[in-house]
Amino acid sequence: MICKDQQFDAIVLGAGGAGLMCAGVAGQRGRRILLIDHAPQPGKKILISGGGRCNFTNLHTAPDRFLSANPHFAKSALGRYRPEDFIALVDKYRIAWHEKTLGQLFCDGSARQIVHLLMEECARGSVRISLGKAIGEVSHADGRFTVPYGEESASAPSLVIATGGPSIPKMGATGFAYDLARQFGLKVVEPRPALVPLTLSDEDRLFRDLSGVSAEVIARVGKTAFREAALFTHRGLSGPAILQISSYWQRGREIGVDFLPDQPSGWALAAKRARPKSHFHSLLGSLLPGRLAEALAKKIGLWGELANFPDEKLRAAQDRLADWHFRPNGSEGFAKAEVTAGGIDTADLSSQTMAARQIPGLYAIGEAVDVTGWLGGYNFQWAWASGAAAGQVL
Ligand SMILES: Cc1cc2nc3c(=O)[nH]c(=O)nc-3n(C[C@H](O)[C@H](O)[C@H](O)COP(=O)(O)OP(=O)(O)OC[C@H]3O[C@@H](n4cnc5c(N)ncnc54)[C@H](O)[C@@H]3O)c2cc1C
């Protein structure tokens, strides 16, 4: 039997980073908030994030580090809730943290501390939380949204969609946000896996045999480039540089990889003059992991002493190593994607409040929305910022 008529000021669907932040902010403003999640525990992605230490923000947060059909959309929320604001919260809870690299901030201890912080903030706002109960069909009539969940049902004049994207379905991720958005007439930008390993075809079998080898490279698609580590896997390419570039990659396109970003132009010719008897693959081996150096030398077809190769061939090898073309045949998909790019179309939302333009009282925040950050704490910063933007107006 469904028990009816629990009344709230707002119902937030999804107790991930964005939903928890939104509920806590609104609750502390005196709003009566119900937060519902079908998972038995809140913040599951926070718990596994950053290798269990949660890369909770990035000091270099700026709108140009986010992908969206409208690159201006994220500016307002990101500008009003900044990394310093979340750091202040982390400090308030005496959670020790450190900068790892490239402005990425991690807990010294455990990601559990971040979930605890968010749950405490919700408790301070007297947020009612329901976990482990499935959400039924949401309805909207007379200016109120009604949400059945488990054996219960609640209604409120405001509803926040914070159920994220479908990446890592085995953790309970679903496309529910998109179904709900479409139910209310909001458009959805085609969702696609992002921050995801790319796969190589049989043509590149040689590289797949290098599984476990990594090197610092520059990975490029068009004008976008990332200098970080790339990792060969038994299915293709991974590592931060590849995950970053995967968000910009489209099926059928090539990615360019500079295997020797620190070598001055003419490095192979200079080596030929200085050490003509040394082998090309040994020269490469002094600059790259040995197995990778051998694979590249074989692919280029330069096997032997430098003195035996005309300058022209060495010049061509230098150019190829600075812009090696891979044509991935796909990605490892939503099963392995750290985030989902695309999502609820920002054209249908207010960038100030995250409210749906056409449906009063409806909001969408976090990964469910077509805003996707780079690797390195940007996605949580978007979850906090968009959650706070809605939480301040509910
Ligand atoms: C392995 C991994 C590591 C990551 N590491 C980092 C990192 O270190 N730093 C960083 O910035 N980002 C990281 N991310 C990305 C980050 O986790 C997400 O961008 C962020 O969690 C999005 O927050 P959200 O609240 O919008 O969605 P989510 O965290 O996905 O929360 C959505 C919530 O909705 C619930 N839900 C879904 N469907 C339903 C439904 N049908 N009914 C009811 N509830 C539902 C889910 O159970 C979940 O609790 C990582 C992601 C992964 C997968």
Tab-separated table of N, CA, C and O in Angstrom, residues 14-28 33 35 41-47 49 54-57 81 85-87 89-95 107 110-129 365 379-385 387-388:
chain	number	residue	atom	x	y	z
A	14	GLY	N	18.523	11.374	-6.533
A	14	GLY	CA	19.927	11.022	-6.734
A	14	GLY	C	20.806	11.576	-5.626
A	14	GLY	O	20.957	12.797	-5.496
A	15	ALA	N	21.359	10.663	-4.790
A	15	ALA	CA	22.232	11.092	-3.691
A	15	ALA	C	23.693	10.892	-4.051
A	15	ALA	O	24.452	10.247	-3.330
A	16	GLY	N	24.100	11.449	-5.206
A	16	GLY	CA	25.514	11.516	-5.569
A	16	GLY	C	26.031	12.882	-5.126
A	16	GLY	O	25.377	13.595	-4.339
A	17	GLY	N	27.195	13.273	-5.639
A	17	GLY	CA	27.791	14.544	-5.231
A	17	GLY	C	26.861	15.728	-5.441
A	17	GLY	O	26.698	16.572	-4.543
A	18	ALA	N	26.228	15.795	-6.609
A	18	ALA	CA	25.393	16.955	-6.934
A	18	ALA	C	24.135	16.987	-6.067
A	18	ALA	O	23.782	18.036	-5.494
A	19	GLY	N	23.452	15.840	-5.931
A	19	GLY	CA	22.208	15.784	-5.165
A	19	GLY	C	22.444	16.069	-3.684
A	19	GLY	O	21.671	16.799	-3.052
A	20	LEU	N	23.512	15.503	-3.124
A	20	LEU	CA	23.815	15.732	-1.705
A	20	LEU	C	24.118	17.204	-1.453
A	20	LEU	O	23.647	17.791	-0.473
A	21	MET	N	24.919	17.805	-2.334
A	21	MET	CA	25.263	19.223	-2.169
A	21	MET	C	24.001	20.090	-2.237
A	21	MET	O	23.755	20.946	-1.383
A	22	CYS	N	23.181	19.822	-3.249
A	22	CYS	CA	21.963	20.604	-3.457
A	22	CYS	C	21.030	20.490	-2.243
A	22	CYS	O	20.531	21.498	-1.731
A	23	ALA	N	20.820	19.245	-1.775
A	23	ALA	CA	19.908	19.021	-0.649
A	23	ALA	C	20.420	19.723	0.603
A	23	ALA	O	19.643	20.365	1.329
A	24	GLY	N	21.740	19.618	0.865
A	24	GLY	CA	22.320	20.248	2.054
A	24	GLY	C	22.161	21.761	2.025
A	24	GLY	O	21.750	22.382	3.017
A	25	VAL	N	22.461	22.371	0.879
A	25	VAL	CA	22.374	23.838	0.760
A	25	VAL	C	20.920	24.282	0.947
A	25	VAL	O	20.623	25.211	1.710
A	26	ALA	N	19.983	23.607	0.285
A	26	ALA	CA	18.569	24.015	0.376
A	26	ALA	C	18.029	23.754	1.783
A	26	ALA	O	17.304	24.588	2.338
A	27	GLY	N	18.403	22.608	2.363
A	27	GLY	CA	17.932	22.276	3.708
A	27	GLY	C	18.386	23.316	4.721
A	27	GLY	O	17.617	23.744	5.589
A	28	GLN	N	19.627	23.746	4.591
A	28	GLN	CA	20.158	24.741	5.548
A	28	GLN	C	19.542	26.118	5.342
A	28	GLN	O	19.704	27.003	6.179
A	33	ILE	N	13.391	19.208	2.563
A	33	ILE	CA	13.916	18.487	1.395
A	33	ILE	C	13.850	16.980	1.606
A	33	ILE	O	14.238	16.473	2.666
A	35	LEU	N	15.488	13.609	-0.150
A	35	LEU	CA	16.524	13.146	-1.087
A	35	LEU	C	16.339	11.633	-1.261
A	35	LEU	O	16.357	10.894	-0.272
A	41	GLN	N	23.395	2.969	-0.452
A	41	GLN	CA	24.256	3.935	0.232
A	41	GLN	C	24.452	5.163	-0.659
A	41	GLN	O	24.394	5.060	-1.890
A	42	PRO	N	24.688	6.335	-0.034
A	42	PRO	CA	24.848	7.544	-0.841
A	42	PRO	C	26.275	7.661	-1.390
A	42	PRO	O	27.206	7.041	-0.871
A	43	GLY	N	26.428	8.454	-2.451
A	43	GLY	CA	27.761	8.844	-2.930
A	43	GLY	C	28.666	7.694	-3.344
A	43	GLY	O	29.874	7.742	-3.094
A	44	LYS	N	28.083	6.686	-4.013
A	44	LYS	CA	28.923	5.520	-4.350
A	44	LYS	C	30.097	5.883	-5.264
A	44	LYS	O	31.187	5.343	-5.136
A	45	LYS	N	29.849	6.803	-6.197
A	45	LYS	CA	30.964	7.165	-7.108
A	45	LYS	C	32.017	7.989	-6.379
A	45	LYS	O	33.197	7.953	-6.727
A	46	ILE	N	31.585	8.725	-5.357
A	46	ILE	CA	32.578	9.473	-4.568
A	46	ILE	C	33.509	8.459	-3.890
A	46	ILE	O	34.731	8.636	-3.864
A	47	LEU	N	32.913	7.385	-3.369
A	47	LEU	CA	33.701	6.404	-2.617
A	47	LEU	C	34.788	5.743	-3.464
A	47	LEU	O	35.871	5.456	-2.968
A	49	SER	N	36.079	7.126	-6.190
A	49	SER	CA	36.788	8.118	-7.003
A	49	SER	C	38.231	8.311	-6.537
A	49	SER	O	38.551	8.072	-5.368
A	54	CYS	N	39.340	10.310	-3.534
A	54	CYS	CA	38.478	11.371	-4.084
A	54	CYS	C	39.264	12.632	-4.485
A	54	CYS	O	39.662	13.424	-3.635
A	55	ASN	N	39.425	12.791	-5.767
A	55	ASN	CA	40.010	14.028	-6.310
A	55	ASN	C	38.852	15.031	-6.349
A	55	ASN	O	38.155	15.136	-7.338
A	56	PHE	N	38.659	15.748	-5.199
A	56	PHE	CA	37.398	16.460	-4.992
A	56	PHE	C	37.272	17.810	-5.685
A	56	PHE	O	36.191	18.356	-5.788
A	57	THR	N	38.388	18.379	-6.140
A	57	THR	CA	38.289	19.605	-6.942
A	57	THR	C	39.597	19.809	-7.700
A	57	THR	O	40.553	19.030	-7.560
A	81	TYR	N	30.355	29.219	-7.283
A	81	TYR	CA	30.807	28.222	-6.286
A	81	TYR	C	32.151	27.718	-6.765
A	81	TYR	O	32.236	26.944	-7.712
A	85	ASP	N	35.552	27.460	-2.219
A	85	ASP	CA	34.357	27.245	-1.393
A	85	ASP	C	34.297	25.797	-0.904
A	85	ASP	O	33.961	25.537	0.245
A	86	PHE	N	34.631	24.863	-1.800
A	86	PHE	CA	34.584	23.463	-1.361
A	86	PHE	C	35.748	23.167	-0.419
A	86	PHE	O	35.600	22.437	0.563
A	87	ILE	N	36.910	23.795	-0.693
A	87	ILE	CA	38.066	23.591	0.202
A	87	ILE	C	37.720	24.092	1.612
A	87	ILE	O	38.066	23.458	2.611
A	89	LEU	N	34.880	24.050	3.017
A	89	LEU	CA	34.025	23.022	3.620
A	89	LEU	C	34.879	21.842	4.103
A	89	LEU	O	34.712	21.340	5.213
A	90	VAL	N	35.817	21.432	3.253
A	90	VAL	CA	36.714	20.324	3.599
A	90	VAL	C	37.518	20.685	4.854
A	90	VAL	O	37.672	19.868	5.766
A	91	ASP	N	37.981	21.934	4.923
A	91	ASP	CA	38.748	22.384	6.091
A	91	ASP	C	37.869	22.433	7.339
A	91	ASP	O	38.319	22.095	8.437
A	92	LYS	N	36.607	22.870	7.139
A	92	LYS	CA	35.676	22.940	8.280
A	92	LYS	C	35.530	21.565	8.938
A	92	LYS	O	35.401	21.463	10.155
A	93	TYR	N	35.575	20.521	8.135
A	93	TYR	CA	35.445	19.149	8.666
A	93	TYR	C	36.808	18.541	9.007
A	93	TYR	O	36.903	17.347	9.250
A	94	ARG	N	37.838	19.384	8.981
A	94	ARG	CA	39.205	18.943	9.334
A	94	ARG	C	39.639	17.719	8.531
A	94	ARG	O	40.249	16.785	9.061
A	95	ILE	N	39.304	17.727	7.255
A	95	ILE	CA	39.742	16.637	6.372
A	95	ILE	C	41.079	17.053	5.762
A	95	ILE	O	41.168	18.101	5.114
A	107	CYS	N	41.943	13.795	-0.874
A	107	CYS	CA	41.993	13.566	0.570
A	107	CYS	C	43.292	12.827	0.887
A	107	CYS	O	43.693	11.937	0.136
A	110	SER	N	40.592	9.110	3.231
A	110	SER	CA	39.667	8.323	2.423
A	110	SER	C	38.538	9.179	1.848
A	110	SER	O	38.086	10.157	2.474
A	111	ALA	N	38.042	8.743	0.685
A	111	ALA	CA	36.894	9.399	0.044
A	111	ALA	C	35.660	9.349	0.947
A	111	ALA	O	34.743	10.163	0.802
A	112	ARG	N	35.637	8.402	1.898
A	112	ARG	CA	34.509	8.304	2.846
A	112	ARG	C	34.315	9.621	3.585
A	112	ARG	O	33.200	9.972	3.973
A	113	GLN	N	35.429	10.335	3.805
A	113	GLN	CA	35.345	11.597	4.546
A	113	GLN	C	34.502	12.616	3.783
A	113	GLN	O	33.818	13.432	4.384
A	114	ILE	N	34.577	12.581	2.446
A	114	ILE	CA	33.793	13.530	1.640
A	114	ILE	C	32.307	13.164	1.720
A	114	ILE	O	31.446	14.040	1.852
A	115	VAL	N	31.996	11.864	1.665
A	115	VAL	CA	30.591	11.448	1.788
A	115	VAL	C	30.075	11.833	3.179
A	115	VAL	O	28.968	12.371	3.315
A	116	HIS	N	30.901	11.614	4.196
A	116	HIS	CA	30.509	11.970	5.563
A	116	HIS	C	30.205	13.476	5.650
A	116	HIS	O	29.191	13.892	6.214
A	117	LEU	N	31.103	14.286	5.071
A	117	LEU	CA	30.913	15.747	5.057
A	117	LEU	C	29.551	16.110	4.438
A	117	LEU	O	28.775	16.886	5.006
A	118	LEU	N	29.264	15.527	3.297
A	118	LEU	CA	28.021	15.872	2.590
A	118	LEU	C	26.797	15.396	3.369
A	118	LEU	O	25.781	16.098	3.439
A	119	MET	N	26.905	14.222	3.988
A	119	MET	CA	25.783	13.711	4.789
A	119	MET	C	25.570	14.585	6.028
A	119	MET	O	24.433	14.842	6.427
A	120	GLU	N	26.659	15.057	6.626
A	120	GLU	CA	26.544	15.952	7.791
A	120	GLU	C	25.871	17.262	7.396
A	120	GLU	O	25.042	17.798	8.115
A	121	GLU	N	26.275	17.785	6.213
A	121	GLU	CA	25.667	19.030	5.733
A	121	GLU	C	24.162	18.825	5.515
A	121	GLU	O	23.368	19.710	5.792
A	122	CYS	N	23.784	17.652	5.021
A	122	CYS	CA	22.359	17.345	4.845
A	122	CYS	C	21.671	17.251	6.208
A	122	CYS	O	20.566	17.774	6.395
A	123	ALA	N	22.346	16.617	7.174
A	123	ALA	CA	21.752	16.480	8.516
A	123	ALA	C	21.538	17.869	9.135
A	123	ALA	O	20.505	18.133	9.750
A	124	ARG	N	22.501	18.768	8.913
A	124	ARG	CA	22.357	20.133	9.455
A	124	ARG	C	21.177	20.860	8.831
A	124	ARG	O	20.624	21.784	9.413
A	125	GLY	N	20.813	20.429	7.626
A	125	GLY	CA	19.650	21.023	6.953
A	125	GLY	C	18.396	20.169	7.137
A	125	GLY	O	17.403	20.381	6.440
A	126	SER	N	18.457	19.202	8.062
A	126	SER	CA	17.313	18.307	8.337
A	126	SER	C	16.741	17.673	7.075
A	126	SER	O	15.522	17.542	6.921
A	127	VAL	N	17.619	17.306	6.157
A	127	VAL	CA	17.174	16.671	4.904
A	127	VAL	C	16.714	15.248	5.225
A	127	VAL	O	17.397	14.516	5.938
A	128	ARG	N	15.552	14.878	4.726
A	128	ARG	CA	15.086	13.500	4.896
A	128	ARG	C	15.682	12.688	3.753
A	128	ARG	O	15.613	13.108	2.593
A	129	ILE	N	16.291	11.543	4.072
A	129	ILE	CA	16.970	10.749	3.033
A	129	ILE	C	16.358	9.364	2.961
A	129	ILE	O	16.193	8.696	3.985
A	365	ILE	N	20.847	18.920	-12.392
A	365	ILE	CA	22.199	19.282	-11.946
A	365	ILE	C	23.173	18.115	-12.149
A	365	ILE	O	22.756	16.981	-12.398
A	379	ASN	N	34.979	17.255	-12.588
A	379	ASN	CA	33.588	16.783	-12.603
A	379	ASN	C	32.928	16.930	-11.236
A	379	ASN	O	31.756	17.291	-11.149
A	380	PHE	N	33.700	16.694	-10.168
A	380	PHE	CA	33.110	16.949	-8.848
A	380	PHE	C	32.870	18.446	-8.656
A	380	PHE	O	31.858	18.839	-8.095
A	381	GLN	N	33.801	19.285	-9.127
A	381	GLN	CA	33.581	20.718	-8.961
A	381	GLN	C	32.280	21.146	-9.657
A	381	GLN	O	31.539	21.983	-9.138
A	382	TRP	N	31.982	20.524	-10.802
A	382	TRP	CA	30.707	20.831	-11.474
A	382	TRP	C	29.526	20.313	-10.641
A	382	TRP	O	28.497	20.984	-10.523
A	383	ALA	N	29.689	19.127	-10.056
A	383	ALA	CA	28.613	18.584	-9.214
A	383	ALA	C	28.332	19.543	-8.047
A	383	ALA	O	27.185	19.889	-7.770
A	384	TRP	N	29.417	20.001	-7.364
A	384	TRP	CA	29.217	20.931	-6.228
A	384	TRP	C	28.586	22.245	-6.712
A	384	TRP	O	27.645	22.748	-6.108
A	385	ALA	N	29.149	22.800	-7.794
A	385	ALA	CA	28.730	24.139	-8.249
A	385	ALA	C	27.285	24.131	-8.754
A	385	ALA	O	26.486	25.015	-8.410
A	387	GLY	N	25.031	21.868	-8.035
A	387	GLY	CA	24.173	21.515	-6.900
A	387	GLY	C	23.909	22.734	-6.022
A	387	GLY	O	22.774	22.979	-5.604
A	388	ALA	N	24.959	23.517	-5.765
A	388	ALA	CA	24.799	24.717	-4.933
A	388	ALA	C	23.915	25.747	-5.636
A	388	ALA	O	23.067	26.389	-5.004
